[in-house]
Amino acid sequence: MSCIKTLKEKGLKLTPQRRLIVDAIHDIDTNLTAEEIITHVQARMPEVHKSTIYRTLELLEKYGCVFKSEVGERSVYHHVDERHHHHHLVCSSCGKTIECDEDFFTNLEKSLAEKYGFNVDFKHIVMSGLCEKCKNKNK
Amino acid sequence: MSCIKTLKEKGLKLTPQRRLIVDAIHDIDTNLTAEEIITHVQARMPEVHKSTIYRTLELLEKYGCVFKSEVGERSVYHHVDERHHHHHLVCSSCGKTIECDEDFFTNLEKSLAEKYGFNVDFKHIVMSGLCEKCKNKNK
DNA sequence: ATCGGTATTGCACCTGGTCGCAATTATACT
DNA sequence: AGTATAATTGCGACCAGGTGCAATACCGAT
Ligand SMILES: [Mn+2]
Ligand SMILES: [Mn+2]
Ligand SMILES: [Zn+2]
Ligand SMILES: [Zn+2]
């Protein structure tokens, strides 16, 4: 429930719309599409406009309560306080999703920082490719 | 000009619209937004519809003539036969772009394949983060 | 409990991109 | 050159997501 606390601390108003959006992110499990959030919210308060929802999600991202990742065209939102940070491998053929530990990226991050002085911002990445089954299926 | 050859080989029709799109990808430099391509094409043939352009781009991507990367919301298209493959580091603060050798990713690819049996599809990635200057600027 | 100022909302409209469909056209065959 | 036909095009409607603005509501001060 730290989302609510964060909003308060930042001096932002606690509207019923915002409470519902925060609820959605807590209630439903991880990796929500914007559409799922909109459905959840409008089920209990139908007049809430999608623009309100997108704006709130943007806010929550800005204050570190939520990650936003692009999966293909769509966006996926992801509540932040989880057991541990992770990324996702999504099979472009069958859609299967594998959780991938973020440790795999620490080397890469380090070498990009060394070579280019660049600090990459790897937060909850979604990578596409082929899972084991699909890889073998196609000969 | 291998794009044209590829289209022919695949038994696809060589329409004037398609020629113009291929021209755009060759004429203007690398990393084109869809908008730039549309402008280029419609400057010489105004009636070409955006849907035609998106469909052709999709085709060219499918047959390996062009890479498509997502930069934030927008898509960027990238002609394939370059000196060498690369990725990009884009500074989220000043917009600077650094070309990054794809070798940095081979370890990661290998370990993801070993651990998860998953073949990631890393083609011309665009990663955001902070460049050296901007990193230091913010204290 | 009321009040005022500011943050937030809903709305209407916009943009990039996708899709189904009927009209058009590139190509292969005669 | 003329024709058949499957591929391609332009169009319009549509989708996710974002924005400016006037109306509203939260919240702290009285
Ligand atoms: Mn996740
Ligand atoms: Mn490039
Ligand atoms: Zn799969
Ligand atoms: Zn920078």
Coordinates of C-alpha atoms (C1' of nucleotides) and ligand atoms in Angstrom, one line a residue:
Chain A
M1 CA 0.0 0.0 0.0
S2 CA 3.0 2.2 -0.1
C3 CA 1.7 3.8 -3.3
I4 CA -0.9 5.8 -1.3
K5 CA 1.8 6.9 1.2
T6 CA 4.0 8.0 -1.6
L7 CA 1.2 10.1 -3.2
K8 CA 0.6 11.7 0.2
E9 CA 4.2 12.4 0.8
K10 CA 4.5 14.1 -2.6
G11 CA 1.6 16.4 -1.7
L12 CA -0.7 14.9 -4.3
K13 CA -4.4 14.5 -3.8
L14 CA -6.0 11.2 -2.9
T15 CA -9.0 11.0 -5.1
P16 CA -11.3 8.0 -5.3
Q17 CA -10.1 7.5 -8.9
R18 CA -6.5 7.2 -7.8
R19 CA -7.4 4.8 -5.0
L20 CA -9.1 2.5 -7.4
I21 CA -6.1 2.5 -9.7
V22 CA -3.8 1.7 -6.9
D23 CA -6.1 -1.0 -5.8
A24 CA -6.0 -2.5 -9.3
I25 CA -2.2 -2.7 -9.2
H26 CA -2.3 -4.4 -5.8
D27 CA -5.3 -6.7 -6.3
I28 CA -4.7 -8.1 -9.7
D29 CA -1.4 -9.8 -10.0
T30 CA 1.8 -8.5 -11.7
N31 CA 2.2 -7.4 -15.3
L32 CA -1.1 -5.6 -16.0
T33 CA -1.9 -4.1 -19.3
A34 CA -3.5 -0.7 -19.3
E35 CA -6.7 -2.2 -20.6
E36 CA -6.9 -4.6 -17.6
I37 CA -6.5 -1.6 -15.3
I38 CA -9.1 0.4 -17.1
T39 CA -11.6 -2.5 -16.9
H40 CA -10.9 -3.0 -13.2
V41 CA -11.4 0.6 -12.4
Q42 CA -14.4 1.3 -14.6
A43 CA -16.1 -1.8 -13.2
R44 CA -16.5 0.0 -9.9
M45 CA -16.7 3.6 -11.1
P46 CA -17.8 3.7 -14.7
E47 CA -17.4 7.4 -15.3
V48 CA -13.6 7.3 -14.8
H49 CA -12.0 8.4 -18.0
K50 CA -9.1 6.6 -19.6
S51 CA -7.1 9.7 -19.7
T52 CA -7.3 9.9 -15.9
I53 CA -6.0 6.4 -15.6
Y54 CA -3.1 7.0 -18.0
R55 CA -2.2 10.2 -16.2
T56 CA -2.2 8.4 -12.8
L57 CA -0.2 5.5 -14.1
E58 CA 2.4 8.0 -15.4
L59 CA 2.5 9.7 -12.0
L60 CA 3.0 6.4 -10.2
E61 CA 5.8 5.5 -12.6
K62 CA 7.4 8.9 -12.1
Y63 CA 7.4 8.4 -8.3
G64 CA 8.7 4.9 -8.5
C65 CA 5.6 2.9 -7.5
V66 CA 5.2 1.2 -10.9
F67 CA 7.3 0.1 -13.8
K68 CA 6.1 0.5 -17.4
S69 CA 7.4 -1.8 -20.1
E70 CA 6.6 -1.9 -23.7
V71 CA 5.6 -5.3 -24.9
G72 CA 5.4 -5.0 -28.7
E73 CA 3.0 -2.1 -29.1
R74 CA 1.1 -2.4 -25.8
S75 CA 2.3 -1.1 -22.4
V76 CA 2.5 -3.3 -19.4
Y77 CA 2.4 -1.9 -15.8
H78 CA 4.1 -3.7 -13.0
H79 CA 3.9 -2.9 -9.3
V80 CA 7.3 -2.3 -7.9
D81 CA 7.6 -3.9 -4.5
E82 CA 8.1 -7.5 -5.4
R83 CA 10.2 -10.3 -3.9
H84 CA 13.0 -9.3 -6.3
H85 CA 13.5 -7.4 -9.5
H86 CA 13.3 -9.3 -12.6
H87 CA 13.0 -9.1 -16.4
H88 CA 10.9 -11.2 -18.8
L89 CA 11.5 -13.4 -21.8
V90 CA 8.5 -13.6 -24.0
C91 CA 8.3 -16.2 -26.8
S92 CA 7.3 -14.5 -30.0
S93 CA 5.8 -17.8 -31.3
C94 CA 3.7 -19.2 -28.4
G95 CA 3.6 -16.2 -26.0
K96 CA 5.1 -18.1 -23.1
T97 CA 6.7 -15.8 -20.5
I98 CA 9.8 -16.6 -18.5
E99 CA 10.9 -14.6 -15.5
C100 CA 14.5 -13.8 -15.8
D101 CA 16.7 -12.7 -12.9
E102 CA 18.2 -9.2 -13.2
D103 CA 21.6 -10.5 -12.3
F104 CA 22.1 -11.5 -15.9
F105 CA 22.4 -7.8 -16.8
T106 CA 24.8 -6.6 -14.3
N107 CA 27.9 -7.5 -16.4
L108 CA 26.4 -5.8 -19.4
E109 CA 25.6 -2.7 -17.4
K110 CA 29.1 -2.6 -16.0
S111 CA 30.8 -2.9 -19.4
L112 CA 28.6 -0.3 -21.0
A113 CA 29.4 2.1 -18.2
E114 CA 33.1 1.4 -18.6
K115 CA 33.3 1.6 -22.4
Y116 CA 30.9 4.5 -23.0
G117 CA 30.4 6.1 -19.6
F118 CA 26.7 5.4 -20.1
N119 CA 24.4 4.4 -17.3
V120 CA 21.7 2.2 -18.9
D121 CA 18.4 2.2 -17.3
F122 CA 17.4 -1.5 -17.2
K123 CA 14.1 -1.7 -15.4
H124 CA 11.9 -4.7 -15.9
I125 CA 12.8 -5.3 -19.5
V126 CA 10.6 -7.5 -21.7
M127 CA 12.7 -9.3 -24.4
S128 CA 11.3 -11.3 -27.2
G129 CA 12.7 -14.4 -28.8
L130 CA 12.0 -18.1 -29.0
C131 CA 11.5 -20.4 -26.1
E132 CA 13.0 -23.9 -26.1
K133 CA 9.9 -25.7 -27.4
C134 CA 9.3 -23.3 -30.2
K135 CA 12.9 -23.2 -31.2
N136 CA 12.9 -27.0 -31.6
K137 CA 9.5 -27.2 -33.2
N138 CA 10.7 -25.2 -36.2
K139 CA 13.1 -27.9 -37.1
Chain B
M1 CA 19.8 -1.8 -53.5
S2 CA 19.4 -5.4 -52.4
C3 CA 15.9 -4.6 -51.1
I4 CA 14.6 -4.6 -54.7
K5 CA 16.3 -7.8 -55.5
T6 CA 14.9 -9.4 -52.3
L7 CA 11.4 -8.3 -53.2
K8 CA 11.7 -9.8 -56.7
E9 CA 13.2 -13.0 -55.4
K10 CA 10.2 -13.4 -53.1
G11 CA 7.8 -13.0 -56.0
L12 CA 6.5 -9.7 -54.7
K13 CA 5.4 -7.0 -57.0
L14 CA 7.6 -4.0 -57.7
T15 CA 5.2 -1.1 -57.5
P16 CA 6.3 2.6 -57.8
Q17 CA 5.2 3.1 -54.2
R18 CA 7.5 0.3 -53.0
R19 CA 10.4 1.7 -55.0
L20 CA 10.0 5.1 -53.4
I21 CA 10.0 3.6 -49.9
V22 CA 13.1 1.6 -50.7
D23 CA 14.7 4.8 -52.0
A24 CA 13.9 6.6 -48.8
I25 CA 15.7 4.0 -46.8
H26 CA 18.7 4.2 -49.0
D27 CA 18.8 8.0 -49.6
I28 CA 18.2 9.4 -46.2
D29 CA 20.7 8.1 -43.6
T30 CA 20.1 5.4 -41.0
N31 CA 17.6 5.4 -38.2
L32 CA 14.5 6.8 -39.9
T33 CA 11.2 7.4 -38.2
A34 CA 8.1 6.3 -40.0
E35 CA 7.2 9.9 -40.3
E36 CA 10.4 10.8 -42.1
I37 CA 9.8 8.0 -44.6
I38 CA 6.2 9.1 -45.1
T39 CA 7.3 12.6 -45.8
H40 CA 10.0 11.5 -48.2
V41 CA 7.6 9.3 -50.1
Q42 CA 4.7 11.7 -50.3
A43 CA 6.9 14.5 -51.4
R44 CA 7.2 12.7 -54.7
M45 CA 3.9 10.9 -54.8
P46 CA 1.4 12.6 -52.6
E47 CA -1.4 10.1 -53.0
V48 CA 0.5 7.2 -51.3
H49 CA -1.3 6.3 -48.2
K50 CA 0.4 5.8 -44.9
S51 CA -1.1 2.3 -44.6
T52 CA 0.8 1.4 -47.8
I53 CA 4.0 2.6 -46.3
Y54 CA 3.5 0.8 -43.0
R55 CA 2.7 -2.4 -44.9
T56 CA 5.8 -2.2 -47.0
L57 CA 8.0 -1.4 -44.1
E58 CA 6.6 -4.5 -42.4
L59 CA 7.3 -6.6 -45.5
L60 CA 10.9 -5.3 -45.7
E61 CA 11.4 -6.1 -42.0
K62 CA 9.9 -9.6 -42.5
Y63 CA 12.4 -10.3 -45.3
G64 CA 15.3 -8.9 -43.4
C65 CA 16.0 -5.7 -45.4
V66 CA 15.1 -3.4 -42.5
F67 CA 15.2 -3.4 -38.7
K68 CA 12.4 -1.8 -36.7
S69 CA 13.1 -0.6 -33.2
E70 CA 10.9 1.0 -30.7
V71 CA 12.2 4.2 -29.3
G72 CA 9.9 5.2 -26.5
E73 CA 6.5 5.2 -28.3
R74 CA 7.7 5.8 -31.8
S75 CA 9.2 3.3 -34.3
V76 CA 12.5 3.7 -36.0
Y77 CA 13.5 1.9 -39.2
H78 CA 17.0 1.1 -40.0
H79 CA 18.4 -0.2 -43.3
V80 CA 20.2 -3.5 -42.7
D81 CA 23.4 -3.6 -44.8
E82 CA 25.7 -1.5 -42.7
R83 CA 29.3 -1.8 -41.8
H84 CA 28.4 -3.9 -38.8
H85 CA 25.5 -4.5 -36.6
H86 CA 25.1 -2.3 -33.6
H87 CA 22.8 -1.1 -30.9
H88 CA 22.1 2.4 -29.6
L89 CA 22.4 4.1 -26.3
V90 CA 20.1 7.1 -26.1
C91 CA 20.4 9.6 -23.3
S92 CA 17.0 10.2 -21.8
S93 CA 18.1 13.7 -20.7
C94 CA 19.9 15.2 -23.6
G95 CA 18.9 12.9 -26.4
K96 CA 22.5 12.1 -27.4
T97 CA 22.9 8.7 -29.2
I98 CA 25.9 6.5 -28.9
E99 CA 26.4 3.5 -31.2
C100 CA 27.1 0.4 -29.2
D101 CA 28.8 -2.7 -30.6
E102 CA 26.7 -5.8 -30.5
D103 CA 29.5 -7.8 -29.0
F104 CA 28.4 -6.5 -25.6
F105 CA 25.4 -8.7 -25.8
T106 CA 26.9 -12.0 -26.8
N107 CA 27.6 -13.1 -23.3
L108 CA 24.1 -12.2 -22.2
E109 CA 22.6 -14.1 -25.1
K110 CA 24.7 -17.1 -24.3
S111 CA 23.8 -17.2 -20.6
L112 CA 20.1 -16.7 -21.3
A113 CA 20.3 -19.6 -23.7
E114 CA 22.0 -21.8 -21.2
K115 CA 19.9 -21.0 -18.2
Y116 CA 16.5 -20.8 -19.8
G117 CA 16.9 -22.4 -23.2
F118 CA 15.6 -19.2 -24.6
N119 CA 17.0 -17.6 -27.8
V120 CA 16.7 -13.8 -27.4
D121 CA 16.2 -11.8 -30.5
F122 CA 18.5 -8.9 -30.1
K123 CA 18.3 -6.8 -33.2
H124 CA 19.3 -3.2 -33.2
I125 CA 18.2 -2.4 -29.7
V126 CA 17.7 1.1 -28.4
M127 CA 18.5 1.4 -24.8
S128 CA 17.8 4.5 -22.7
G129 CA 19.8 5.8 -19.8
L130 CA 22.1 8.7 -18.9
C131 CA 25.2 9.7 -20.9
E132 CA 28.3 10.7 -19.0
K133 CA 27.7 14.4 -19.2
C134 CA 24.1 14.3 -18.0
K135 CA 25.1 11.8 -15.3
N136 CA 27.6 14.2 -13.8
K137 CA 25.4 17.3 -14.4
N138 CA 22.8 16.0 -12.0
K139 CA 25.3 16.2 -9.1
Chain C
dA1 C1' -18.4 23.7 8.9
dT2 C1' -17.2 26.8 5.3
dC3 C1' -14.1 28.6 2.0
dG4 C1' -10.4 29.3 -1.5
dG5 C1' -6.8 27.9 -4.2
dT6 C1' -4.7 24.4 -6.6
dA7 C1' -4.6 19.8 -8.3
dT8 C1' -7.3 16.7 -10.7
dT9 C1' -11.0 15.3 -13.6
dG10 C1' -13.9 14.4 -17.8
dC11 C1' -14.4 15.6 -22.2
dA12 C1' -13.4 16.4 -27.0
dC13 C1' -10.0 16.1 -30.1
dC14 C1' -5.5 14.5 -31.9
dT15 C1' -1.8 11.2 -33.4
dG16 C1' 0.6 7.0 -34.8
dG17 C1' -0.4 2.9 -36.4
dT18 C1' -3.5 -1.2 -37.9
dC19 C1' -7.2 -3.5 -40.6
dG20 C1' -11.0 -5.0 -43.8
dC21 C1' -12.6 -4.1 -48.2
dA22 C1' -13.5 -2.8 -52.9
dA23 C1' -11.0 -0.8 -56.7
dT24 C1' -6.7 -1.0 -59.2
dT25 C1' -2.4 -2.8 -61.2
dA26 C1' 2.0 -5.7 -61.9
dT27 C1' 3.2 -9.6 -63.9
dA28 C1' 2.9 -14.1 -66.4
dC29 C1' 0.7 -16.2 -70.3
dT30 C1' -1.2 -16.3 -75.0
Chain D
dA1 C1' -0.5 -6.1 -77.6
dG2 C1' -4.3 -8.1 -74.9
dT3 C1' -6.1 -10.7 -71.0
dA4 C1' -6.5 -13.1 -66.5
dT5 C1' -5.6 -13.1 -61.8
dA6 C1' -3.5 -12.6 -57.7
dA7 C1' -1.2 -9.1 -55.2
dT8 C1' -1.4 -4.4 -53.9
dT9 C1' -3.3 0.0 -53.1
dG10 C1' -6.2 3.9 -51.1
dC11 C1' -9.7 4.7 -48.2
dG12 C1' -12.3 4.9 -44.0
dA13 C1' -13.1 3.2 -39.7
dC14 C1' -10.8 2.0 -35.7
dC15 C1' -7.5 1.3 -31.7
dA16 C1' -4.3 2.7 -27.8
dG17 C1' -2.6 6.5 -25.9
dG18 C1' -1.9 11.5 -25.1
dT19 C1' -3.2 16.7 -24.5
dG20 C1' -5.4 21.3 -23.7
dC21 C1' -9.1 23.2 -21.4
dA22 C1' -13.0 24.4 -18.6
dA23 C1' -15.5 22.4 -14.7
dT24 C1' -15.0 20.1 -10.3
dA25 C1' -13.2 18.4 -5.9
dC26 C1' -9.6 17.7 -2.4
dC27 C1' -7.5 19.6 1.5
dG28 C1' -5.5 22.9 4.5
dA29 C1' -6.6 27.3 6.6
dT30 C1' -9.9 29.8 8.9
Ligands
MN1 MN 7.3 -8.7 -14.3
MN2 MN 21.3 2.3 -35.8
ZN3 ZN 7.4 -20.6 -27.4
ZN4 ZN 22.9 13.2 -22.1

